[in-house]
Amino acid sequence: NYFQVLFLATIQVAGRLWPVDCDIALPCATQKVLDEAEAKTSVANGCMLVSEGANMPTTLETIAVLQDAKILFALGKASNAGG
C-alpha cells in the first residue's frame, strides 16, 4: 500500500483511533470523539499537539488533561478560522 510505504503508517480499521502513538492528534469528525481517558492515553503515548477540526470534538475534561500535561491545544474556533 502506497500510504503505508511512503509514510510508514498503519491503518486503523476498527476500534478507537486514540490509543495509536502519535505526535499530533487532529480530532475532526464529530463531537466528543476524544474523551478524558483517551486524552490521558495520548499524553502517555507522547502526543505533543491536539488541534480540533470539528465543533467540540473534545470535552472539558479532555481539555483539562491536555492543559495539565502542557500539550499544545488549539480550539476548533481558532484552528478553523482560516485566513
PDB file of C-alpha atoms in Angstrom:
ATOM      1  CA  ASN A   1       0.000   0.000   0.000  1.00  0.00           C
ATOM      2  CA  TYR A   2       1.461   3.357  -1.100  1.00  0.00           C
ATOM      3  CA  PHE A   3       0.296   5.138   2.050  1.00  0.00           C
ATOM      4  CA  GLN A   4       1.958   2.635   4.357  1.00  0.00           C
ATOM      5  CA  VAL A   5       5.231   2.590   2.421  1.00  0.00           C
ATOM      6  CA  LEU A   6       5.531   6.354   1.918  1.00  0.00           C
ATOM      7  CA  PHE A   7       4.517   7.440   5.386  1.00  0.00           C
ATOM      8  CA  LEU A   8       5.471   4.325   7.384  1.00  0.00           C
ATOM      9  CA  ALA A   9       1.906   4.412   8.658  1.00  0.00           C
ATOM     10  CA  THR A  10      -0.586   1.915   9.932  1.00  0.00           C
ATOM     11  CA  ILE A  11      -4.249   1.814   9.058  1.00  0.00           C
ATOM     12  CA  GLN A  12      -6.700   1.565  11.962  1.00  0.00           C
ATOM     13  CA  VAL A  13      -9.770  -0.216  10.618  1.00  0.00           C
ATOM     14  CA  ALA A  14     -11.759  -0.996  13.749  1.00  0.00           C
ATOM     15  CA  GLY A  15     -11.961   0.419  17.235  1.00  0.00           C
ATOM     16  CA  ARG A  16     -10.888   3.744  18.610  1.00  0.00           C
ATOM     17  CA  LEU A  17      -8.064   5.692  16.977  1.00  0.00           C
ATOM     18  CA  TRP A  18      -6.611   7.427  20.030  1.00  0.00           C
ATOM     19  CA  PRO A  19      -4.565   4.541  21.502  1.00  0.00           C
ATOM     20  CA  VAL A  20      -2.285   4.824  18.447  1.00  0.00           C
ATOM     21  CA  ASP A  21       1.048   6.573  19.196  1.00  0.00           C
ATOM     22  CA  CYS A  22       1.222   9.971  17.513  1.00  0.00           C
ATOM     23  CA  ASP A  23       2.933  13.344  17.730  1.00  0.00           C
ATOM     24  CA  ILE A  24      -0.126  15.293  16.577  1.00  0.00           C
ATOM     25  CA  ALA A  25      -3.802  14.428  17.095  1.00  0.00           C
ATOM     26  CA  LEU A  26      -6.491  16.011  14.939  1.00  0.00           C
ATOM     27  CA  PRO A  27      -9.975  15.106  16.180  1.00  0.00           C
ATOM     28  CA  CYS A  28     -12.074  16.204  13.208  1.00  0.00           C
ATOM     29  CA  ALA A  29     -15.129  14.050  12.670  1.00  0.00           C
ATOM     30  CA  THR A  30     -17.816  14.940  15.193  1.00  0.00           C
ATOM     31  CA  GLN A  31     -18.449  15.999  18.781  1.00  0.00           C
ATOM     32  CA  LYS A  32     -16.798  14.304  21.754  1.00  0.00           C
ATOM     33  CA  VAL A  33     -14.510  11.964  19.802  1.00  0.00           C
ATOM     34  CA  LEU A  34     -11.539  12.466  22.158  1.00  0.00           C
ATOM     35  CA  ASP A  35     -12.580  11.865  25.766  1.00  0.00           C
ATOM     36  CA  GLU A  36     -10.674  12.240  29.035  1.00  0.00           C
ATOM     37  CA  ALA A  37      -9.373   8.656  29.175  1.00  0.00           C
ATOM     38  CA  GLU A  38      -8.220   8.786  25.548  1.00  0.00           C
ATOM     39  CA  ALA A  39      -6.526  12.141  26.179  1.00  0.00           C
ATOM     40  CA  LYS A  40      -4.582  10.575  29.051  1.00  0.00           C
ATOM     41  CA  THR A  41      -3.565   7.713  26.753  1.00  0.00           C
ATOM     42  CA  SER A  42      -2.476  10.161  24.041  1.00  0.00           C
ATOM     43  CA  VAL A  43      -0.385  12.119  26.565  1.00  0.00           C
ATOM     44  CA  ALA A  44       1.224   8.907  27.835  1.00  0.00           C
ATOM     45  CA  ASN A  45       1.975   7.906  24.232  1.00  0.00           C
ATOM     46  CA  GLY A  46       3.878  11.132  23.587  1.00  0.00           C
ATOM     47  CA  CYS A  47       1.332  13.293  21.774  1.00  0.00           C
ATOM     48  CA  MET A  48       2.590  16.897  21.680  1.00  0.00           C
ATOM     49  CA  LEU A  49      -0.234  18.767  19.934  1.00  0.00           C
ATOM     50  CA  VAL A  50      -4.013  18.471  19.621  1.00  0.00           C
ATOM     51  CA  SER A  51      -5.892  20.670  17.162  1.00  0.00           C
ATOM     52  CA  GLU A  52      -9.664  20.446  16.869  1.00  0.00           C
ATOM     53  CA  GLY A  53     -11.040  20.231  13.359  1.00  0.00           C
ATOM     54  CA  ALA A  54     -14.737  19.959  14.205  1.00  0.00           C
ATOM     55  CA  ASN A  55     -17.191  21.614  16.559  1.00  0.00           C
ATOM     56  CA  MET A  56     -16.372  20.395  20.075  1.00  0.00           C
ATOM     57  CA  PRO A  57     -14.608  17.079  19.345  1.00  0.00           C
ATOM     58  CA  THR A  58     -13.126  17.226  22.852  1.00  0.00           C
ATOM     59  CA  THR A  59     -14.765  17.525  26.266  1.00  0.00           C
ATOM     60  CA  LEU A  60     -13.965  19.991  29.037  1.00  0.00           C
ATOM     61  CA  GLU A  61     -12.307  17.111  30.908  1.00  0.00           C
ATOM     62  CA  THR A  62     -10.182  16.356  27.842  1.00  0.00           C
ATOM     63  CA  ILE A  63      -9.028  19.964  27.635  1.00  0.00           C
ATOM     64  CA  ALA A  64      -8.087  19.926  31.334  1.00  0.00           C
ATOM     65  CA  VAL A  65      -5.945  16.790  30.811  1.00  0.00           C
ATOM     66  CA  LEU A  66      -4.178  18.405  27.843  1.00  0.00           C
ATOM     67  CA  GLN A  67      -3.577  21.680  29.676  1.00  0.00           C
ATOM     68  CA  ASP A  68      -2.264  19.900  32.798  1.00  0.00           C
ATOM     69  CA  ALA A  69       0.172  17.942  30.604  1.00  0.00           C
ATOM     70  CA  LYS A  70       1.303  21.157  28.811  1.00  0.00           C
ATOM     71  CA  ILE A  71       0.141  19.774  25.444  1.00  0.00           C
ATOM     72  CA  LEU A  72      -0.261  22.409  22.726  1.00  0.00           C
ATOM     73  CA  PHE A  73      -4.004  22.698  22.120  1.00  0.00           C
ATOM     74  CA  ALA A  74      -5.988  24.626  19.504  1.00  0.00           C
ATOM     75  CA  LEU A  75      -9.732  25.037  19.886  1.00  0.00           C
ATOM     76  CA  GLY A  76     -11.784  24.472  16.757  1.00  0.00           C
ATOM     77  CA  LYS A  77     -12.799  28.148  16.611  1.00  0.00           C
ATOM     78  CA  ALA A  78      -9.119  29.098  16.282  1.00  0.00           C
ATOM     79  CA  SER A  79      -7.853  26.227  14.142  1.00  0.00           C
ATOM     80  CA  ASN A  80     -10.744  26.545  11.679  1.00  0.00           C
ATOM     81  CA  ALA A  81     -10.647  30.344  11.425  1.00  0.00           C
ATOM     82  CA  GLY A  82      -8.833  30.371   8.067  1.00  0.00           C
ATOM     83  CA  GLY A  83      -7.084  33.337   6.569  1.00  0.00           C
TER      84      GLY A  83
END
